[in-house]
Amino acid sequence: MSRLTHLECTRCGEHFPADRPQTVCPKDAGVLYARYDLPAIKRTFSAARLAGRAPTMWRYDAVLPEADPVSLGEGFTPMLQSREYPNVFIKDEGLNPTGSFKARGLSACVTMARHFGLKKLAIPSAGNAAGALAAYAAAAGVEAHIFMPNDVPAANRIECDYYGAHVTLVDGLISDCARKVAELKDGESWKKDGWFDVSTTKEPYRVEGKKTMGYEVAEQLGWKIPQGIIYPTGGGVGLLGMWKAFDEMEQLGWIGSERPKMITVQSAGCAPIVKAWDEGKPASEMWTAAATLASGLRVPKPYGDYLILDILRKSKGTAVAATDQEILEATRHWAKVEGLFAAPEGAASLVAYRKLRANGFFKPEDSVVLFNTGNGLKYLDVLDASVSGRANVVRAPLRQAQGRLSPAKPAPRQIAGIIGPY
Ligand SMILES: [Zn+2]
């Protein structure tokens, strides 16, 4: 009997077989979660048996689908103790293959795609998910078909090219990219040639990869659950995954019923979850004219918004917005104070932590894990407009300041429309 027993709709609870590719619930389009025979796993596997296992996310294969992993060494990233705040830890996801936390979800997703014999994986993306899909598809020997706006950050475009992905640059926004993938689905080739859409939360296994962050938080803190987790939320897959992981770990007897307060941080230029949270709504509304330099947070309406908001409520967490100016300052602060060159999305966690300390939500003695979701090196043209050849970046002339060059202030990128979370 398989560990992975079935898939379950997060809206209506309907069960679906896990022995074939699945997308979302055919009845209500709910996100599907992978479910396991946890009592059987509990009988045969314990947390103590993790010791000495390879330092990748596949050390938790007891709670992942049975398939030959497509791995590039993702996961088990460092849990750094902050040099500034004694009870703060920074989970540095920038050290993953392809330089971001997207590696986890795409490793699991491509593993299952290869397992099911899928040949052509399509993704509308403007960010790190594209690079991660391209890398894992290359490692798996399947085709990655990436649909990106023609003004994507340089690192994402170049890495996809080098990984040998089929990159279609779309003259338009990410919503136009999603439409391109939708058009493909209507075509004859889609079923015949083994195409599959791996958009965030529209297939069940990216959540499974991301959930390993929750297992790592617990294991790396000695199976003590922190008081809070601050998570930069675009599509929110990691937030869903970690919450799922805590429930699984409780059923496995690895932790008790304690849970961290789950905190969403978004950019003030695209904050649909923060707005819905503040208004007490169960789902978000489409954020119009989203604009922020934190490209991973430009998701105007996350597909799993109803799950994210439910987790914030159940965990007694909250949602916080950070302006681009605050994010830039925090990126520089982390680099100078922690020695960590973070993705702007990751540095937004620090902005949120400061705000939650200032308003008393967190006390100095509370242990809080801040997620840095990616490596700052992938954002050179975002963080310093002087290295960008991009026409859409507003360039100010370099000026001498305190005897050194001060880079031009980067401009936010305009984006709007439906973004399948990427
Ligand atoms: Zn359903």
mmCIF file of N, CA, C and O and ligand atoms in Angstrom, residues 9-14 16 25-32, ligand 1:
data_model
loop_
_atom_site.group_PDB
_atom_site.id
_atom_site.type_symbol
_atom_site.label_atom_id
_atom_site.label_comp_id
_atom_site.label_asym_id
_atom_site.label_seq_id
_atom_site.Cartn_x
_atom_site.Cartn_y
_atom_site.Cartn_z
ATOM 1 N N CYS A 9 -9.816 17.578 -1.939
ATOM 2 C CA CYS A 9 -10.143 18.972 -2.251
ATOM 3 C C CYS A 9 -10.218 19.784 -0.957
ATOM 4 O O CYS A 9 -10.865 19.384 0.008
ATOM 5 N N THR A 10 -9.542 20.946 -0.963
ATOM 6 C CA THR A 10 -9.524 21.796 0.235
ATOM 7 C C THR A 10 -10.819 22.598 0.382
ATOM 8 O O THR A 10 -11.022 23.248 1.402
ATOM 9 N N ARG A 11 -11.700 22.540 -0.627
ATOM 10 C CA ARG A 11 -12.992 23.216 -0.494
ATOM 11 C C ARG A 11 -14.087 22.244 -0.082
ATOM 12 O O ARG A 11 -14.758 22.427 0.920
ATOM 13 N N CYS A 12 -14.285 21.171 -0.872
ATOM 14 C CA CYS A 12 -15.448 20.303 -0.648
ATOM 15 C C CYS A 12 -15.079 18.971 0.008
ATOM 16 O O CYS A 12 -15.959 18.211 0.395
ATOM 17 N N GLY A 13 -13.769 18.684 0.122
ATOM 18 C CA GLY A 13 -13.358 17.456 0.796
ATOM 19 C C GLY A 13 -13.404 16.211 -0.067
ATOM 20 O O GLY A 13 -13.059 15.118 0.392
ATOM 21 N N GLU A 14 -13.831 16.351 -1.306
ATOM 22 C CA GLU A 14 -13.894 15.209 -2.228
ATOM 23 C C GLU A 14 -12.506 14.563 -2.410
ATOM 24 O O GLU A 14 -11.497 15.259 -2.426
ATOM 25 N N PHE A 16 -9.734 12.237 -4.592
ATOM 26 C CA PHE A 16 -9.377 11.913 -5.971
ATOM 27 C C PHE A 16 -8.168 10.981 -5.960
ATOM 28 O O PHE A 16 -7.329 11.077 -5.068
ATOM 29 N N CYS A 25 -9.881 20.675 -8.219
ATOM 30 C CA CYS A 25 -11.151 19.961 -8.092
ATOM 31 C C CYS A 25 -12.068 20.303 -9.274
ATOM 32 O O CYS A 25 -12.309 21.483 -9.546
ATOM 33 N N PRO A 26 -12.566 19.276 -9.986
ATOM 34 C CA PRO A 26 -13.426 19.556 -11.141
ATOM 35 C C PRO A 26 -14.770 20.181 -10.750
ATOM 36 O O PRO A 26 -15.417 20.815 -11.575
ATOM 37 N N LYS A 27 -15.172 20.034 -9.487
ATOM 38 C CA LYS A 27 -16.470 20.576 -9.060
ATOM 39 C C LYS A 27 -16.404 22.055 -8.718
ATOM 40 O O LYS A 27 -17.249 22.843 -9.112
ATOM 41 N N ASP A 28 -15.398 22.425 -7.902
ATOM 42 C CA ASP A 28 -15.385 23.795 -7.372
ATOM 43 C C ASP A 28 -14.031 24.480 -7.550
ATOM 44 O O ASP A 28 -13.785 25.532 -6.963
ATOM 45 N N ALA A 29 -13.141 23.854 -8.352
ATOM 46 C CA ALA A 29 -11.811 24.429 -8.635
ATOM 47 C C ALA A 29 -10.956 24.609 -7.379
ATOM 48 O O ALA A 29 -10.008 25.398 -7.371
ATOM 49 N N GLY A 30 -11.298 23.876 -6.311
ATOM 50 C CA GLY A 30 -10.499 23.948 -5.086
ATOM 51 C C GLY A 30 -9.109 23.360 -5.280
ATOM 52 O O GLY A 30 -8.904 22.475 -6.116
ATOM 53 N N VAL A 31 -8.166 23.849 -4.469
ATOM 54 C CA VAL A 31 -6.800 23.320 -4.473
ATOM 55 C C VAL A 31 -6.831 21.899 -3.898
ATOM 56 O O VAL A 31 -7.516 21.641 -2.901
ATOM 57 N N LEU A 32 -6.104 20.973 -4.525
ATOM 58 C CA LEU A 32 -6.042 19.597 -4.030
ATOM 59 C C LEU A 32 -4.790 19.397 -3.171
ATOM 60 O O LEU A 32 -3.706 19.819 -3.548
HETATM 61 ZN ZN ZN B 1 -13.915 20.426 -4.422
#
